[in-house]
Coordinates of C-alpha atoms in Angstrom, one line a residue:
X703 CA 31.3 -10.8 23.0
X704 CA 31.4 -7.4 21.5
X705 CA 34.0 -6.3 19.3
X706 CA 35.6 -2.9 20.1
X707 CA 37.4 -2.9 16.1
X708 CA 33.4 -3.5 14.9
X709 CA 32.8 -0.5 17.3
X710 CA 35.1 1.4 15.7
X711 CA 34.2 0.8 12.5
X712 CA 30.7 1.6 13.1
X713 CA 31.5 4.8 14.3
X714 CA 33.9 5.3 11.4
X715 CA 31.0 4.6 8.6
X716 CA 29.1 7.3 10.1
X717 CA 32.3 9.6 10.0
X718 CA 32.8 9.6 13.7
X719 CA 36.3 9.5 15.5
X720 CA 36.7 7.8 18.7
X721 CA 39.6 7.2 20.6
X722 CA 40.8 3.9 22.8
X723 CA 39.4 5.1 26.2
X724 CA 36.1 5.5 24.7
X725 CA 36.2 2.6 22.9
X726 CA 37.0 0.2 25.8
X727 CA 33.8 2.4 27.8
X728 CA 31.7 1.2 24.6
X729 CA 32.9 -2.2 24.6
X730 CA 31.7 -2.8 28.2
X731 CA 28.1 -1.1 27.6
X732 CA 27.7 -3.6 24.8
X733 CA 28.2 -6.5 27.2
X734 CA 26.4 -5.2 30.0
X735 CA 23.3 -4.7 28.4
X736 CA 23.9 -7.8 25.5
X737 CA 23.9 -5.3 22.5
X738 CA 25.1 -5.7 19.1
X739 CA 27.6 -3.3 17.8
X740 CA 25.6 -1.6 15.6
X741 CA 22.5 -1.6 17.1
X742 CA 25.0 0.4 20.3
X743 CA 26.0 2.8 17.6
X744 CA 22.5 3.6 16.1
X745 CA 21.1 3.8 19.5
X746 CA 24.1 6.2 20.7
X747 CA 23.5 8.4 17.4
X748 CA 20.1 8.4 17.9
X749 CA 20.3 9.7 21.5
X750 CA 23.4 11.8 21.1
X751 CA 21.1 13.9 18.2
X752 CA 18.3 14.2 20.3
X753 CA 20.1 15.2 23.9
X754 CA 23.4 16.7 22.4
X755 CA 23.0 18.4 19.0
X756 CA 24.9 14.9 17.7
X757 CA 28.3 15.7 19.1
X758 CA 30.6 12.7 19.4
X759 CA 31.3 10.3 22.1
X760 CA 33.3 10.7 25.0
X761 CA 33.5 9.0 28.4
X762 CA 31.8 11.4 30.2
X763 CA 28.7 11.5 27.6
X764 CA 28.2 7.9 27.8
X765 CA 28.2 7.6 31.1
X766 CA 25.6 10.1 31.2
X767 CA 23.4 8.1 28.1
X768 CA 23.9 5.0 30.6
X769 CA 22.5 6.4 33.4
X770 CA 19.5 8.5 32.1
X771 CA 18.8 5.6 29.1
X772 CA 19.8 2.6 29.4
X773 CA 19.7 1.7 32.9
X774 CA 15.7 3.1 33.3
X775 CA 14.7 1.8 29.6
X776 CA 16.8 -1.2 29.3
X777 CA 17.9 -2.0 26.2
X778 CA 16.7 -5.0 24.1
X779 CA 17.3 -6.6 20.8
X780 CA 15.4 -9.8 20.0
X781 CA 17.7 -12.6 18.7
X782 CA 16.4 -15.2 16.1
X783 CA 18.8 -18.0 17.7
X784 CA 17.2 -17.4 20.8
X785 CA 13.7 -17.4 19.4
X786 CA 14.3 -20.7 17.6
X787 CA 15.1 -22.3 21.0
X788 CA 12.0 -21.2 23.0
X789 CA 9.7 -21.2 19.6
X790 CA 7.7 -23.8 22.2
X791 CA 7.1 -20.8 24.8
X792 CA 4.2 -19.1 23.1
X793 CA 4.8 -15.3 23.4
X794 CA 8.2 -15.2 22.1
X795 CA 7.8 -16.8 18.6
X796 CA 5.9 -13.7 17.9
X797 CA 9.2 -11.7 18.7
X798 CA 10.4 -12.9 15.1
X799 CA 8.8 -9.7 13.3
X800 CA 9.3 -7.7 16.3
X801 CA 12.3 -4.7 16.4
X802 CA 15.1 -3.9 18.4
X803 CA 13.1 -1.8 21.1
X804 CA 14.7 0.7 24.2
X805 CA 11.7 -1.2 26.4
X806 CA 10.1 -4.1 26.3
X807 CA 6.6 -2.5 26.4
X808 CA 6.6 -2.7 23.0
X809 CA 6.3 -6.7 22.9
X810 CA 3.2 -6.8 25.3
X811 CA 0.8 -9.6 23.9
X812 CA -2.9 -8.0 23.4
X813 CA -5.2 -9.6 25.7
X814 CA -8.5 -8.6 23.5
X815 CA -6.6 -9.8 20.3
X816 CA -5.6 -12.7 22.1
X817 CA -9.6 -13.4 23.5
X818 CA -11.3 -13.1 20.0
X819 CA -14.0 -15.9 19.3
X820 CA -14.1 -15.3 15.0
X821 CA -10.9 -16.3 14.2
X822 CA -11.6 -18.1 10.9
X823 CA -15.0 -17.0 10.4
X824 CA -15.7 -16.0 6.6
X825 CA -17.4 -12.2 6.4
X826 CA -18.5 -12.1 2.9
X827 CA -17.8 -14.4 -0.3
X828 CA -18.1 -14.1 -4.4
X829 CA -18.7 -17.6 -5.9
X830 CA -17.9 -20.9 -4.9
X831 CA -15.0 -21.3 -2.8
X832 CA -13.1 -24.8 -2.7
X833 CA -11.6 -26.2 0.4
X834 CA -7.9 -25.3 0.3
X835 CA -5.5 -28.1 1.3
X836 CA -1.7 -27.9 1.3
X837 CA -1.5 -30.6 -1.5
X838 CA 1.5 -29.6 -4.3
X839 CA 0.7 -27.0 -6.0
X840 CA 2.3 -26.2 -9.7
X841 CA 4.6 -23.1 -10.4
X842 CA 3.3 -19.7 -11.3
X843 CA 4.8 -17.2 -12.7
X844 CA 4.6 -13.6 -11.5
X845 CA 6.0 -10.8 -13.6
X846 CA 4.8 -7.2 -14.6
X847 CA 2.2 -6.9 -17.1
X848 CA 3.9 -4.4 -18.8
X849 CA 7.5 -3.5 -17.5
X850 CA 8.1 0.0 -16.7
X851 CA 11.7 0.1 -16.1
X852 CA 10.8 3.1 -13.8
X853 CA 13.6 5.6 -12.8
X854 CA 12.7 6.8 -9.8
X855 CA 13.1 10.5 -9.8
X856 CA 10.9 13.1 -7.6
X857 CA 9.8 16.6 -7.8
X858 CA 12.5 17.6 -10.6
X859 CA 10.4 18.9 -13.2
X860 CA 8.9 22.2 -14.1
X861 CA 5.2 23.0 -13.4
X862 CA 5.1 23.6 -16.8
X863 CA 5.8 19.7 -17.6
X864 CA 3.8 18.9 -14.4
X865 CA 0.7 20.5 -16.4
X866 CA 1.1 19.3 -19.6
X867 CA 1.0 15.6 -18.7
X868 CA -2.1 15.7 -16.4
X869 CA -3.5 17.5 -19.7
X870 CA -1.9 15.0 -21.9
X871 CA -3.4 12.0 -19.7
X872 CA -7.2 14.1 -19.1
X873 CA -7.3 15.1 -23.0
X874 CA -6.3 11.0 -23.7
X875 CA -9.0 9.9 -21.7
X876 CA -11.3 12.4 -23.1
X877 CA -11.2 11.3 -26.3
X878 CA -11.6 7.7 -25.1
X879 CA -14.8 8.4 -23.4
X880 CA -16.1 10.2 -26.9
X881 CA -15.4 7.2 -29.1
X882 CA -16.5 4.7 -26.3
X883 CA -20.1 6.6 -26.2
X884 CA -20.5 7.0 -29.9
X885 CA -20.2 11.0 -29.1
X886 CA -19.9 13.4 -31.8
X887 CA -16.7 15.4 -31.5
X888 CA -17.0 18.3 -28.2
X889 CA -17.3 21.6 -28.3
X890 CA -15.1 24.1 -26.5
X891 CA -16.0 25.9 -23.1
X892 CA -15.9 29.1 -24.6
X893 CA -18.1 28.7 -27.5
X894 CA -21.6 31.1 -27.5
X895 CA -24.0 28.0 -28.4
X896 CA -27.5 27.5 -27.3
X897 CA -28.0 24.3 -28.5
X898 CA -27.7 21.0 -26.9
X899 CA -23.8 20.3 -27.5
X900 CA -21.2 17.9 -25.7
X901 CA -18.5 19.1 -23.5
X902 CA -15.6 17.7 -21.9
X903 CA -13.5 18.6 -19.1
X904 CA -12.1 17.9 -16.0
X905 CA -13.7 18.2 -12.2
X906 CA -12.1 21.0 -9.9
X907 CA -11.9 21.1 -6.4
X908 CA -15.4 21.5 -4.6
X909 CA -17.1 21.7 -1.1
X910 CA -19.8 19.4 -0.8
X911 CA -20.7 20.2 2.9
X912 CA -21.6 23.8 1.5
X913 CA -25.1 25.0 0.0
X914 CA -25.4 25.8 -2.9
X915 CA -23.2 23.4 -4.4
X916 CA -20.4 24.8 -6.9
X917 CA -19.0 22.0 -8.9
X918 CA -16.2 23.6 -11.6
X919 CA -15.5 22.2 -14.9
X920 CA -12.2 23.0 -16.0
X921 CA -11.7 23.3 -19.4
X922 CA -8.8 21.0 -21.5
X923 CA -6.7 22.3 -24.1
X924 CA -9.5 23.3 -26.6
X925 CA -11.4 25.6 -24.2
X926 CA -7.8 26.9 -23.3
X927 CA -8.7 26.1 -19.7
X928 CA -11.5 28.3 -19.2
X929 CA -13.6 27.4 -15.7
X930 CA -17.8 27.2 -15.7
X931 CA -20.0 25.9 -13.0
X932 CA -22.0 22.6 -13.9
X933 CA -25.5 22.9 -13.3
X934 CA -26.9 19.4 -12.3
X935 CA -30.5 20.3 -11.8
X936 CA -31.4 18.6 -15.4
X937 CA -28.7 15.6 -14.3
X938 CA -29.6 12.0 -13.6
X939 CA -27.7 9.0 -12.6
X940 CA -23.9 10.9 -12.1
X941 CA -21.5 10.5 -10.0
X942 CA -18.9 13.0 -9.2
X943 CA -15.3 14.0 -7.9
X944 CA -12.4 16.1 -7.9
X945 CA -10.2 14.6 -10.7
X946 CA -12.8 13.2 -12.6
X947 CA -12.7 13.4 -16.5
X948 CA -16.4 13.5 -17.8
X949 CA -18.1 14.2 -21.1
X950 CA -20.9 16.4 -20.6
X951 CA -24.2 16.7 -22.8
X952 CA -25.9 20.0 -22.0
X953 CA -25.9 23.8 -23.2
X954 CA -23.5 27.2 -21.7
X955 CA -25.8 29.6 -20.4
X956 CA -24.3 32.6 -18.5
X957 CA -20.9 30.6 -17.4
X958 CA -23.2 27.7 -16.5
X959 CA -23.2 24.3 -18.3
X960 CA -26.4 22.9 -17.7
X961 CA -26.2 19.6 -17.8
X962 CA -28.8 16.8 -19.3
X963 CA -26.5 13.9 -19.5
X964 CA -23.0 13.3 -17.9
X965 CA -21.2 10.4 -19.0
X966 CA -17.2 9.3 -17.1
X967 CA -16.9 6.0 -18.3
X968 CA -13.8 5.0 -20.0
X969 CA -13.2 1.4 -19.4
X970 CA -11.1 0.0 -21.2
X971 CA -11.1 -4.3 -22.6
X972 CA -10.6 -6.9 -20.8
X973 CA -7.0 -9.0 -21.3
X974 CA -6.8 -12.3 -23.4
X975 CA -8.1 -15.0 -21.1
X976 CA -5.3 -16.6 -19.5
X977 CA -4.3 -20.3 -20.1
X978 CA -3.5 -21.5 -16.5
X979 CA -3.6 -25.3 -16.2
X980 CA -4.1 -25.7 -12.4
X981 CA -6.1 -24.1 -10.0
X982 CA -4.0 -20.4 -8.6
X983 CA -4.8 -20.0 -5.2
X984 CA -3.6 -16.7 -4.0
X985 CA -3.8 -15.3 0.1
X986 CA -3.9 -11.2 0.0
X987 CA -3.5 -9.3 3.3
X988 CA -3.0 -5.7 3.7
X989 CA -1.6 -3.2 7.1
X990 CA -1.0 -2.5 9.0
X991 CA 0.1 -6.3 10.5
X992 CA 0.1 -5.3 14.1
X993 CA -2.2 -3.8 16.6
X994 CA -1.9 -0.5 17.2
X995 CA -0.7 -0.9 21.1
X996 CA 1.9 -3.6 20.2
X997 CA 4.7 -4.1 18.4
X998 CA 4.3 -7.6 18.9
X999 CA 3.1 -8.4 15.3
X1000 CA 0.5 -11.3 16.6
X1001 CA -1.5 -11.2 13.6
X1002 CA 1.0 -11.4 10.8
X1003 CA 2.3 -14.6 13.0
X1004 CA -1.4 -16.2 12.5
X1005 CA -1.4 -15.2 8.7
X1006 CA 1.8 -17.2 8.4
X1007 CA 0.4 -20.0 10.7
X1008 CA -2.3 -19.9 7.8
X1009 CA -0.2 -19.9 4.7
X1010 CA 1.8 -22.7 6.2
X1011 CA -1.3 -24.5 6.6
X1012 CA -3.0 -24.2 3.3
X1013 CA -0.1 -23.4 1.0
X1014 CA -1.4 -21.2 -1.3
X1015 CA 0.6 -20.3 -4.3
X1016 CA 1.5 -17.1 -3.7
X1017 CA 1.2 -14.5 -0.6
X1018 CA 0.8 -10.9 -1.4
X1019 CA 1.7 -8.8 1.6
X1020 CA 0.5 -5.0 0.8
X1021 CA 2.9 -2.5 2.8
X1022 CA 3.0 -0.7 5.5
X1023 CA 4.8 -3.6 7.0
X1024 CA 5.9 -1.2 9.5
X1025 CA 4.0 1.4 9.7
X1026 CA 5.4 4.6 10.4
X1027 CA 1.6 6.1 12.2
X1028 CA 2.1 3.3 14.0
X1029 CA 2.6 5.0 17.9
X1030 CA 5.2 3.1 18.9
X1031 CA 7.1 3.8 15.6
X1032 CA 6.6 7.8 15.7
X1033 CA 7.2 7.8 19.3
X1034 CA 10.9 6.7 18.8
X1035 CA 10.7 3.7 20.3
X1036 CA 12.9 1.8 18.1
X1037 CA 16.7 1.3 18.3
X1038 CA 17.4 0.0 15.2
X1039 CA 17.4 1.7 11.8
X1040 CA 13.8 1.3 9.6
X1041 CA 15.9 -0.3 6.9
X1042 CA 17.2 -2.6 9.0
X1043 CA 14.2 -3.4 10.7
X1044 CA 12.6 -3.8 7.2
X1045 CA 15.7 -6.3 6.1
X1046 CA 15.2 -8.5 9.2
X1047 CA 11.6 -8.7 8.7
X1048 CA 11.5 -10.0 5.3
X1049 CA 14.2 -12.3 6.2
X1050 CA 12.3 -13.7 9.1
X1051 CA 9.1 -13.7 6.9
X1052 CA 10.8 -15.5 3.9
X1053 CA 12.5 -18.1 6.5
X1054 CA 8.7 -18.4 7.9
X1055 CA 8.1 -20.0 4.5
X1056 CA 11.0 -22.0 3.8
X1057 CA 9.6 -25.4 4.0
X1058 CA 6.6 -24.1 1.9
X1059 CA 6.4 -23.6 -2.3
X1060 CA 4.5 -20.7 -1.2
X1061 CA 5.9 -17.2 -3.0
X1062 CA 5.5 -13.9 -1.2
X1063 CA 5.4 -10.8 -2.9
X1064 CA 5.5 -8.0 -1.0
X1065 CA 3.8 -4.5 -2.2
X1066 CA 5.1 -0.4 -1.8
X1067 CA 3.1 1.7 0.8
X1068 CA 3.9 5.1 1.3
X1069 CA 3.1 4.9 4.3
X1070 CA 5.9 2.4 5.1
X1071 CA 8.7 3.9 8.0
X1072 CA 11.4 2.5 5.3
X1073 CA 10.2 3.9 2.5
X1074 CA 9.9 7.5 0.8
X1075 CA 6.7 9.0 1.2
X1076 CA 5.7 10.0 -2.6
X1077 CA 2.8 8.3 -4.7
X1078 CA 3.8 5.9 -6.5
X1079 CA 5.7 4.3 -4.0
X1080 CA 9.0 2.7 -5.1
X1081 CA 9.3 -1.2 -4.1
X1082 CA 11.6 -1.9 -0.9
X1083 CA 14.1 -4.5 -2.0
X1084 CA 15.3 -5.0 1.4
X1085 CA 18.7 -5.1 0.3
X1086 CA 19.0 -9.2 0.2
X1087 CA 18.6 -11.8 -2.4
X1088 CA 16.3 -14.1 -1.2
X1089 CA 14.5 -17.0 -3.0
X1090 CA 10.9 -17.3 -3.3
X1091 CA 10.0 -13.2 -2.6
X1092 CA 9.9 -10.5 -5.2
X1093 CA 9.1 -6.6 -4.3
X1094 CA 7.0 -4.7 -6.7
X1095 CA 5.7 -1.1 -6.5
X1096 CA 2.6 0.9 -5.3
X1097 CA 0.5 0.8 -7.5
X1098 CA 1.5 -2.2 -10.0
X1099 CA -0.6 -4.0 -12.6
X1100 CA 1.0 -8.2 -12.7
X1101 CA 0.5 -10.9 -14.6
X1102 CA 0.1 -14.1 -12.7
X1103 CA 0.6 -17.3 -15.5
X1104 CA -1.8 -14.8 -17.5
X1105 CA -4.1 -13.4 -14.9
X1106 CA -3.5 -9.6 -15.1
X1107 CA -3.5 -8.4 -11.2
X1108 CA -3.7 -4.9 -10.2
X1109 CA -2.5 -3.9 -6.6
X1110 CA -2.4 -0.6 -4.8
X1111 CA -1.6 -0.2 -1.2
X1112 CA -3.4 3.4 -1.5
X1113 CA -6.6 3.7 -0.1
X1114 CA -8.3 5.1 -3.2
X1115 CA -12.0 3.7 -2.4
X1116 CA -11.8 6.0 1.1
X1117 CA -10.1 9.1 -0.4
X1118 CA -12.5 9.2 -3.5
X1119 CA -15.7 8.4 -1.1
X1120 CA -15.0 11.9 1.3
X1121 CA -15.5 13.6 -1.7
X1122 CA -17.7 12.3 -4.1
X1123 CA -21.5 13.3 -5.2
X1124 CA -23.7 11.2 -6.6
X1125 CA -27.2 10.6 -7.9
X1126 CA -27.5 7.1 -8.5
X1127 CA -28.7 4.0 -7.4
X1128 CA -26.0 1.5 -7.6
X1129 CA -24.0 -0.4 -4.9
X1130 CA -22.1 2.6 -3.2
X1131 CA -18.2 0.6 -2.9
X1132 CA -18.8 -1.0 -6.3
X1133 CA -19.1 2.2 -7.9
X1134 CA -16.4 4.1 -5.8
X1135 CA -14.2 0.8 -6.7
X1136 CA -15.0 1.0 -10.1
X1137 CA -14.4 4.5 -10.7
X1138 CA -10.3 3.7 -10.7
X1139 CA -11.4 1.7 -13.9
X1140 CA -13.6 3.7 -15.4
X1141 CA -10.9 7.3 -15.6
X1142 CA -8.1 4.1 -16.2
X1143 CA -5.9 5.2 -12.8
X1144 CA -5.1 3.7 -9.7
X1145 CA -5.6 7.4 -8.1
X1146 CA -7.8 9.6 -10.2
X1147 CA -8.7 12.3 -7.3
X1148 CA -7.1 15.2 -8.2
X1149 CA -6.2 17.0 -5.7
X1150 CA -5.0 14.3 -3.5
X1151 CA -5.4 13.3 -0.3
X1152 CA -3.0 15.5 2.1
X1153 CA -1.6 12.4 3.1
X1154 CA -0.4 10.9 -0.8
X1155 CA 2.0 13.6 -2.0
X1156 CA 1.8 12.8 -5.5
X1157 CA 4.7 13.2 -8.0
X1158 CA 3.2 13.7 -11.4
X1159 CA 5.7 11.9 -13.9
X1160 CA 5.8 8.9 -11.7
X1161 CA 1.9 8.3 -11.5
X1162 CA 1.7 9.4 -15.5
X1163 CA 3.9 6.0 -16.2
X1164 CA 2.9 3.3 -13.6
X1165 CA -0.1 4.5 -11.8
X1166 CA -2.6 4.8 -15.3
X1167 CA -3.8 1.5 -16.7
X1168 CA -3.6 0.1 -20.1
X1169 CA -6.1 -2.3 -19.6
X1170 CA -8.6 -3.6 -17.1
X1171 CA -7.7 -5.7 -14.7
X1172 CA -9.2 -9.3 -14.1
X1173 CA -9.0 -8.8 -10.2
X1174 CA -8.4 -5.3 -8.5
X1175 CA -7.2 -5.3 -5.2
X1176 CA -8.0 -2.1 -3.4
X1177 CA -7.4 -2.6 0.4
X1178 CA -9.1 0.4 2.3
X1179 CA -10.5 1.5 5.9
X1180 CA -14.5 1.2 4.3
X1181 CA -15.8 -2.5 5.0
X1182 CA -14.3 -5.2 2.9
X1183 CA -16.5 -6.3 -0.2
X1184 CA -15.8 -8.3 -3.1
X1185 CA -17.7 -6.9 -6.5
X1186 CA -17.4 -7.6 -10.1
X1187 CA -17.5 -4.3 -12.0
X1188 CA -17.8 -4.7 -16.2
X1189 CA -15.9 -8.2 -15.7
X1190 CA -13.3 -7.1 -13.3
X1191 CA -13.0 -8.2 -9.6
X1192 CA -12.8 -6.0 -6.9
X1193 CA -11.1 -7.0 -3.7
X1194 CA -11.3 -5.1 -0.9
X1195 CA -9.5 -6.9 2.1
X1196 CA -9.4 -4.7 4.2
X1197 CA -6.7 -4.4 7.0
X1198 CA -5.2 -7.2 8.9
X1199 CA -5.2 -4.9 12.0
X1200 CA -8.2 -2.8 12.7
X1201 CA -6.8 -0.5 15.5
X1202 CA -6.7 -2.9 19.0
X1203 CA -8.3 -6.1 17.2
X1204 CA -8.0 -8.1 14.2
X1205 CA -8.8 -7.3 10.4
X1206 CA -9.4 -9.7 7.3
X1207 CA -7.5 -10.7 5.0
X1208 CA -8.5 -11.8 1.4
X1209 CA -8.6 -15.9 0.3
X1210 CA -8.7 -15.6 -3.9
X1211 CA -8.8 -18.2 -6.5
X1212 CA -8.6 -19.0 -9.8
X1213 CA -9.9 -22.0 -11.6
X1214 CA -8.3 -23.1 -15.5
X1215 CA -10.1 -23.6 -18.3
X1216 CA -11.9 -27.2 -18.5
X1217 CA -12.9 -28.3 -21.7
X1218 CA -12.3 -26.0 -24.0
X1219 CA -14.8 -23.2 -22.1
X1220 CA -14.6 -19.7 -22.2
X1221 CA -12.7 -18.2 -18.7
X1222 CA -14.2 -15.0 -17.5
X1223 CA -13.9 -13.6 -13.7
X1224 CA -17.8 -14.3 -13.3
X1225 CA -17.1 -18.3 -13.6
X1226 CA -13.3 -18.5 -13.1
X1227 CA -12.3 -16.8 -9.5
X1228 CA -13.9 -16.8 -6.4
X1229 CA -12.7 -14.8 -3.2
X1230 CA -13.8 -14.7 0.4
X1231 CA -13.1 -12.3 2.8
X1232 CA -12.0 -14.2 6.1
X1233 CA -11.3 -13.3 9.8
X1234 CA -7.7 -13.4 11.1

């Protein structure tokens, strides 16, 4: 039975008076069309902005919002009581991750998801994969490699600062790729030398579709930032982007540095070998989770179905959870706030679990309804405590009982592939995965993506990495692959959702030391990328 003093304090948290009549008018919306109270007030607010310039309610307004909303698009918010009692009725236990929607439209079950034949079916594999049963499993420990004790500031500093720490990180780097290559020390951009001298700069912006190509090299803080054109007629074996810090053997001639030998590599060591005891068996899926006609989250439903199966250790669940392309989402269809939405997901998610030792750990996205839109992306604590799930930025680099982890729910691979040239011979998505460890960054296209609004300060302290990782997980929209590049693994799940029909999700683990052996990703973790 609604509440008309919750009403009014609804209202009231939002700074907006309402008087007896109205309240009593409210009261007997609630009941007529079984809403809460606050989902009535969000729903109200949301209307009342879009229809009325967001004046306040009276009883002739509501009236009007009944009759040309809620009595065409009738009003419903899923109840977890009642999905616990018809759990046995098939479609509604997928209602669990589901929102409070306007119409029901939003739940309809896809038939072509639903008629799939490869559920299951393993799409590519790296080593030997053991059958995973849901026998006990021992404790791991996630934490942050390194904590960063972020504060999570945007867009307050000067483009003065801006500039000096993407110089500070490309000049680091720089000198990291000398000493790595045995170079001898560069020579600035500006210098009149004809001889055969290194160079080192940064890649500009460039338009591979157009003929000739212009690649520019910007100049760092010794060539005071003077521009020439790379010449890669006398080039072998290179592979190029925006972004890109690269040494450059070669001579100036005429504002062109003709290039012999370009070298980008800056990978850095590998982490002490971890000391794990038992076997880490780790399930990695990436969204969206839902097909993009429904809202009815089937495929995150048989995720959990598999996790409760098989038990893994941990569950890493790489945002957007909801996903705010998603049309259903930008088309307004929701009547509940994205925050609470978010809270009730993670709740039902973490309840999912409860009679598993399985931990989830959920990662940023930017592209996540709840969240802000900057890169990096700050973690969405939901706003609960709950046991057994931890919330962790995009990017983040963890430890898991001594396996260091990186994550990213960016699609780096895809954004560094529009634009990259190349000359080379090796595997395409190795190299394009490798090239986050070989400039040390999660994201090191510069300029972004239009779609990751970068903040400078915040990618210069959690998006660079002090190490390379053992495993890399780097969802993107190219195919899924799993690759070892200089000792690290590359994961690429993929998507859970792939438009109308099901993704992949990732199946990784890691076997202890036996024996006194040494551990090394090549003998220790296998992955297999499996159907959904």
């Amino acid at each position: 039975m609604p509440d008309k003093a919750e009403i009014s304090h609804q209202f009231g948290s939002l700074g907006i008076p309402v008087n007896e009549d109205v309240l009593d008018l409210c009261e007997a919306i609630c009941s007529r069309y079984q809403l809460s109270e606050e989902n009535f007030v969000e729903a109200w607010v949301a209307w009342s902005f879009n229809h009325l310039d967001g004046q306040s309610p009276t009883e002739e307004r509501l009236t009007e919002w009944e009759s040309k909303e809620l009595s065409k698009n009738k009003m419903y918010t899923p109840k977890v009581n009642d999905k616990i009692k018809t759990a046995s009725k098939g479609q509604n236990q997928n209602l669990i991750f589901s929102p409070a929607s306007f119409s029901p439209d939003v739940y309809s079950p896809s038939m072509k998801y639903n008629s799939r034949t490869n559920t299951g079916q393993s799409v590519t594999s790296y080593g030997s994969v053991s059958k995973w049963s849901s026998q006990h499993k021992s404790n791991v420990e996630v934490k942050e490699y390194i904590p960063l004790n972020i504060e999570w500031k945007y867009s307050h500093n000067t483009l003065r600062d801006l500039s000096l720490l993407m110089l500070d990180a490309c000049e680091e780097l720089a000198d990291f790729i000398l000493s790595k290559n045995q170079l001898q020390a560069s020579t600035p951009l500006s210098s009149n030398v004809l001889e055969t001298s290194v160079f080192v700069g940064r890649v500009g912006a460039f338009d591979k579709t157009k003929s000739p190509l212009k690649i520019p090299l910007l100049g760092l803080f010794e060539s005071s930032g003077l521009t020439v054109e790379l010449d890669l007629n006398d080039a072998a074996d290179y592979a190029l982007f925006p972004g890109q810090v690269i040494a450059v053997e070669g001579r100036i001639l005429s504002n062109k540095l003709l290039a012999s030998n370009i070298l980008s590599s800056g990978i850095l060591p590998l982490p002490p070998q971890p000391t794990i005891k038992d076997a880490v068996q780790i399930v990695v899926a990436a969204g969206p989770f839902t097909l993009s006609d429904t809202l009815s989250y089937e495929p995150l439903h048989d995720l959990v179905k598999f996790v409760k199966e098989k038990q893994p250790n941990l569950l890493f669940l790489i945002g957007p959870l909801i996903d705010a392309n998603h049309p259903k989402i930008s088309d307004g269809n929701i009547a509940e706030s994205f925050h609470d939405y978010y809270q009730r997901m993670i709740t039902n998610l973490v309840d999912s679990l409860k009679e598993t030792n399985t931990k989830l750990i959920v990662i940023a996205g930017n592209r996540e309804a709840a969240s802000i839109p900057v890169y990096p992306t700050p973690p969405l604590c939901a706003g609960v405590s709950l046991r057994n799930v931890k919330f962790y930025q995009d990017p983040v680099l963890l430890s898991v009982s001594g396996i260091v982890i990186g994550l990213t729910a960016t699609d780096t691979v895809f954004h560094i592939g529009k634009y990259e040239i190349s000359d080379c011979k090796s595997n395409r998505l190795a190299r394009l995965g490798g090239h986050m460890l070989h400039q040390q960054t999660f994201y090191p296209l510069y300029p972004s993506e239009p779609d990751v609004g970068i903040d400078i300060p915040l990618w210069h302290k959690c998006a660079r990495l002090p190490v390379t990782p053992h495993i890399l997980v780097a969802p993107s929209n190219l195919n899924s692959f799993v690759k070892d590049v200089d000792g690290c693994l590359i994961v690429n799940p993929e998507r859970l959702t792939k438009g109308m029909v099901g993704g992949t999700f990732s199946c990784i683990e890691a076997r202890p030391i036996i024996d006194g052996e040494d551990w090394s990703t090549s003998t220790h973790i296998s992955a297999k990328i499996v159907k959904i």
